[in-house]
PDB file of C-alpha atoms in Angstrom:
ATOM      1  CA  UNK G  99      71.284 115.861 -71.066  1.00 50.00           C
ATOM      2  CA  UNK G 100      71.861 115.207 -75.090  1.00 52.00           C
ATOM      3  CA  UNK G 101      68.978 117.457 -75.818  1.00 58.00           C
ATOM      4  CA  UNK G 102      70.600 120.716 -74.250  1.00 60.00           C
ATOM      5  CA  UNK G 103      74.114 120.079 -75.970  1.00 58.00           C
ATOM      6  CA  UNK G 104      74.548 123.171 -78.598  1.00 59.00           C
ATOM      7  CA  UNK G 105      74.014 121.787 -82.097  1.00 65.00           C
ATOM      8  CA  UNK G 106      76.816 121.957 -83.345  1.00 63.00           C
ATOM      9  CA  UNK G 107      78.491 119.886 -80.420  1.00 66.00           C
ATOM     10  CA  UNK G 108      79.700 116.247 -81.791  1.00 68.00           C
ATOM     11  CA  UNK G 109      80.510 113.064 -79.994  1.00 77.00           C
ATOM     12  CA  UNK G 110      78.306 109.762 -79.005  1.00 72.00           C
ATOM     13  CA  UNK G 111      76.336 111.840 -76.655  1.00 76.00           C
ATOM     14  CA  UNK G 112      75.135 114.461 -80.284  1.00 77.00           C
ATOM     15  CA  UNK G 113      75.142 111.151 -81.941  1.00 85.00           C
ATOM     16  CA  UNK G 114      72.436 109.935 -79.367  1.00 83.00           C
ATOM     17  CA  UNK G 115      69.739 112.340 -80.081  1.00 86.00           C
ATOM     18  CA  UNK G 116      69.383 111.277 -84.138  1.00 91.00           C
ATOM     19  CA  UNK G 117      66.848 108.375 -85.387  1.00 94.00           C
ATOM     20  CA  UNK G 118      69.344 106.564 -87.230  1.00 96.00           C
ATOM     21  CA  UNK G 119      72.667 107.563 -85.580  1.00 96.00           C
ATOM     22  CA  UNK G 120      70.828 106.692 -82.256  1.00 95.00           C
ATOM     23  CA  UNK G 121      69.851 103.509 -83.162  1.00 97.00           C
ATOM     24  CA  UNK G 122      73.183 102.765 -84.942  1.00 97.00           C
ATOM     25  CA  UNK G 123      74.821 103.458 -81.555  1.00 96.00           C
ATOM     26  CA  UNK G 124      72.542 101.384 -79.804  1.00 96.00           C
ATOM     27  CA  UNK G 125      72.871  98.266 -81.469  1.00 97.00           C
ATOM     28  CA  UNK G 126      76.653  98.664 -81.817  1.00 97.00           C
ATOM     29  CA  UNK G 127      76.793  98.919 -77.952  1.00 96.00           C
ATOM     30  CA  UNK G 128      74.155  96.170 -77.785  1.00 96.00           C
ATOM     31  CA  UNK G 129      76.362  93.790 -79.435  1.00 96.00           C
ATOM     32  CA  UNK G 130      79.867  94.919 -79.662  1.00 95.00           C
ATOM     33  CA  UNK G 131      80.657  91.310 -80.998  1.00 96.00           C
ATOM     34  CA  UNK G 132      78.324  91.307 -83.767  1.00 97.00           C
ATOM     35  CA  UNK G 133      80.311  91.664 -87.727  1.00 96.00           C
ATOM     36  CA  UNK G 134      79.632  94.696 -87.920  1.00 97.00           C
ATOM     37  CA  UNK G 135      79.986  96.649 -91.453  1.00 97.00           C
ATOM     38  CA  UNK G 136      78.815 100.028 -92.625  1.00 97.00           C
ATOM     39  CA  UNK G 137      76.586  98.356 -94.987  1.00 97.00           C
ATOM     40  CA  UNK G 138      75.069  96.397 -92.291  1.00 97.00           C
ATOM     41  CA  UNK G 139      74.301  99.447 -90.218  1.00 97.00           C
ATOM     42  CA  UNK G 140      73.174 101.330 -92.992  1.00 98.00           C
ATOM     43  CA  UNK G 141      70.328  98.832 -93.660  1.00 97.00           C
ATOM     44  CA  UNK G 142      69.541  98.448 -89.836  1.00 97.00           C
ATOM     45  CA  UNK G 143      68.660 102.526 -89.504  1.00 97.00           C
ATOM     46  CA  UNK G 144      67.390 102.328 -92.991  1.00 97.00           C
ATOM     47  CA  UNK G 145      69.691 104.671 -94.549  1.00 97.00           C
ATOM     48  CA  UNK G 146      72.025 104.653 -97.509  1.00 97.00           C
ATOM     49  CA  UNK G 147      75.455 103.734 -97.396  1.00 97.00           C
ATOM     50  CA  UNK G 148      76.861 107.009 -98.078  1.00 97.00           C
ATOM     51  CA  UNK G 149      74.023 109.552 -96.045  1.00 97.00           C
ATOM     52  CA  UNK G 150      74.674 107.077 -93.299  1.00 97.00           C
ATOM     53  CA  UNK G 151      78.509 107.864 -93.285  1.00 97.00           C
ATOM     54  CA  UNK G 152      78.071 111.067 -93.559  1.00 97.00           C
ATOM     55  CA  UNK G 153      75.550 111.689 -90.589  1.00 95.00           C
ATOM     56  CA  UNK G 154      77.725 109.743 -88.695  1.00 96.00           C
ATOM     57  CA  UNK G 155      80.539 111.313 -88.745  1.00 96.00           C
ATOM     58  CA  UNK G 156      78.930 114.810 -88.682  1.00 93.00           C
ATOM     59  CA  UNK G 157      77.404 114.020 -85.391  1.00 92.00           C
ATOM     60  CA  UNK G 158      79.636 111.882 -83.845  1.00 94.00           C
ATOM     61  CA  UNK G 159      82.858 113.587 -85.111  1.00 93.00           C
ATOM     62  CA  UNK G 160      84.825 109.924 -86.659  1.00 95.00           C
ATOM     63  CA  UNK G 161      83.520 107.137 -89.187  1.00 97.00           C
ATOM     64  CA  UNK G 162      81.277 104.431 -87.903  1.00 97.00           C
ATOM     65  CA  UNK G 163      84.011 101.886 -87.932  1.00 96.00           C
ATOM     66  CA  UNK G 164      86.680 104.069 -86.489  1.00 96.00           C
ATOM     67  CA  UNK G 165      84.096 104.455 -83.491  1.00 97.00           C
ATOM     68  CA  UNK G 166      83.269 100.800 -83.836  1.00 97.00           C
ATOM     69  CA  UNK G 167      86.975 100.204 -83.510  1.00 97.00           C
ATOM     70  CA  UNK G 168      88.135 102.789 -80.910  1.00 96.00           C
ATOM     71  CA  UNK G 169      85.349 100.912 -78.748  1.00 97.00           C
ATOM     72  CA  UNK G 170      86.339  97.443 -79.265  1.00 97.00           C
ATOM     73  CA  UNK G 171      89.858  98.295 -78.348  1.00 97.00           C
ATOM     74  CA  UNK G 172      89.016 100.335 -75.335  1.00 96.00           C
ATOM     75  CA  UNK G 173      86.506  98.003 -74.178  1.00 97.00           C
ATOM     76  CA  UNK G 174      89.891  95.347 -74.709  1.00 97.00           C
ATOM     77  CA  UNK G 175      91.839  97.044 -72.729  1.00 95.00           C
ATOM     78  CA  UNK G 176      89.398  96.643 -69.695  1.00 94.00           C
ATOM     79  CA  UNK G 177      89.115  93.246 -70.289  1.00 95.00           C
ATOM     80  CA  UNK G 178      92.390  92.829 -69.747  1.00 95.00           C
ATOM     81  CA  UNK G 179      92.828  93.630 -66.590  1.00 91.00           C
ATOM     82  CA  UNK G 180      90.458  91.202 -65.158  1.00 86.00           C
ATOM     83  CA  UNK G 181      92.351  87.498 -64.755  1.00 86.00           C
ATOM     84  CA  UNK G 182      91.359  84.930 -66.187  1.00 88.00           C
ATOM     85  CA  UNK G 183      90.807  85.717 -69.859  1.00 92.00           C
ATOM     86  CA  UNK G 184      93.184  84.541 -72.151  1.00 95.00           C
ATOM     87  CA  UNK G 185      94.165  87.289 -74.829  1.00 96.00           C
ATOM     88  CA  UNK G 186      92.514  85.258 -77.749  1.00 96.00           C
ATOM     89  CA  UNK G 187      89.070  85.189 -75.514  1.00 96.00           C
ATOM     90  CA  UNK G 188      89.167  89.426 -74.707  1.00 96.00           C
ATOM     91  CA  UNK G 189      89.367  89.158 -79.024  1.00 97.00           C
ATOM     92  CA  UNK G 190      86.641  86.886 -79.888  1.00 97.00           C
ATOM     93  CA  UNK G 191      84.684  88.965 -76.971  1.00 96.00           C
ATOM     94  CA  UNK G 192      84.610  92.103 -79.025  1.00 97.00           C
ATOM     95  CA  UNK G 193      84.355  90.902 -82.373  1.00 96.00           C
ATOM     96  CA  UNK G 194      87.681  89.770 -83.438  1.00 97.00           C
ATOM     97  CA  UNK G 195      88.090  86.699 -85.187  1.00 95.00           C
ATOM     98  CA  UNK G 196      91.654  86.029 -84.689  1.00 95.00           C
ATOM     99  CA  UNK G 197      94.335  86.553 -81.863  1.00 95.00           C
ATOM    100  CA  UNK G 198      96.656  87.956 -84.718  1.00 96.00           C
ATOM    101  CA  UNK G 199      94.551  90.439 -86.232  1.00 97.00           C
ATOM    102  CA  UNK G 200      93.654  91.999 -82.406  1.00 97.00           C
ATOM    103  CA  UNK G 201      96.817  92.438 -81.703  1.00 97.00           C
ATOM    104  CA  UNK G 202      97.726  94.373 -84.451  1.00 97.00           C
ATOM    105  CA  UNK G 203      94.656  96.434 -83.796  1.00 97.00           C
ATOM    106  CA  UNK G 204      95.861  96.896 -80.144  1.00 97.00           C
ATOM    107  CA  UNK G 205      99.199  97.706 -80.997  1.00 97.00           C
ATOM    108  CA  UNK G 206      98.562 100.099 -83.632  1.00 96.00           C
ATOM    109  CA  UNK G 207      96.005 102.029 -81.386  1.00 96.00           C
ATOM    110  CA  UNK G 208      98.037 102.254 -78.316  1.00 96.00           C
ATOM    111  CA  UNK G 209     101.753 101.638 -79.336  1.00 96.00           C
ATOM    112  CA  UNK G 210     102.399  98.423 -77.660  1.00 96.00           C
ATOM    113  CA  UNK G 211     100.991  94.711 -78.261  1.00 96.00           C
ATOM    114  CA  UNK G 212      97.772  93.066 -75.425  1.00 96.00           C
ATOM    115  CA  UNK G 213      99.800  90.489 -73.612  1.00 94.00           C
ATOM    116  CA  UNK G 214     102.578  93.241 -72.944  1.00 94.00           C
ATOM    117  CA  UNK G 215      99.966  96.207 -72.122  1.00 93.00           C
ATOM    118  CA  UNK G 216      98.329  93.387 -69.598  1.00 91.00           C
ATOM    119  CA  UNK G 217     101.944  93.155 -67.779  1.00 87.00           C
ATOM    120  CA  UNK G 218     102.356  96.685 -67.523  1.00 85.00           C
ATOM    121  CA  UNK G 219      98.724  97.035 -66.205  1.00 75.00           C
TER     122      UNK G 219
END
């Protein structure tokens, strides 16, 4: 499917078809957990910091760590709703290394903190 998208089409799916963006994608999704940095990516797709940004964001239409972010939180959020996870174990699960710093993450993507989006949910 990837390879008929026009080519000027961006998201994941454009992001997909490229060597390094591919592969960047891959290994993010492998290991959502992992410390993740642009440097770090850069050097696992064997690209410069700044050509790596750039193809990034040209094919997948946001930075690497906005996407990086935007997936940790969403992948959160379903977390959540399954019992038995305490808030501070849905953050370590996706890379966070505190409670605090999640849940200012959470709250500034959608508006309102984990522990009250879980009763709502």
């Amino acid at each position: 499917y990837s390879s008929t998208l026009p080519e000027d089409q961006v998201g994941w799916l454009n992001g997909v078809r490229d060597p390094q963006v591919g592969r960047a994608l891959a290994l993010i999704h492998h290991d959502l957990s992992a410390p993740w940095s642009v440097e770090g990516l850069a050097k696992e797709v064997g690209a410069s910091r700044s050509a790596f940004i750039d193809r990034f964001t040209n094919l997948v239409g946001t930075s690497p760590i906005r996407y990086l972010t935007t997936l940790r939180l969403q992948t959160a959020k379903l977390r959540l709703r399954a019992p038995g996870k305490t808030i501070s174990q849905v953050a370590f699960s996706i890379g966070y290394n505190s409670e605090e710093a999640f849940s200012r993450a959470f709250k500034r993507e959608f508006g309102t903190p984990p522990a009250r989006w879980r009763e709502l949910r």
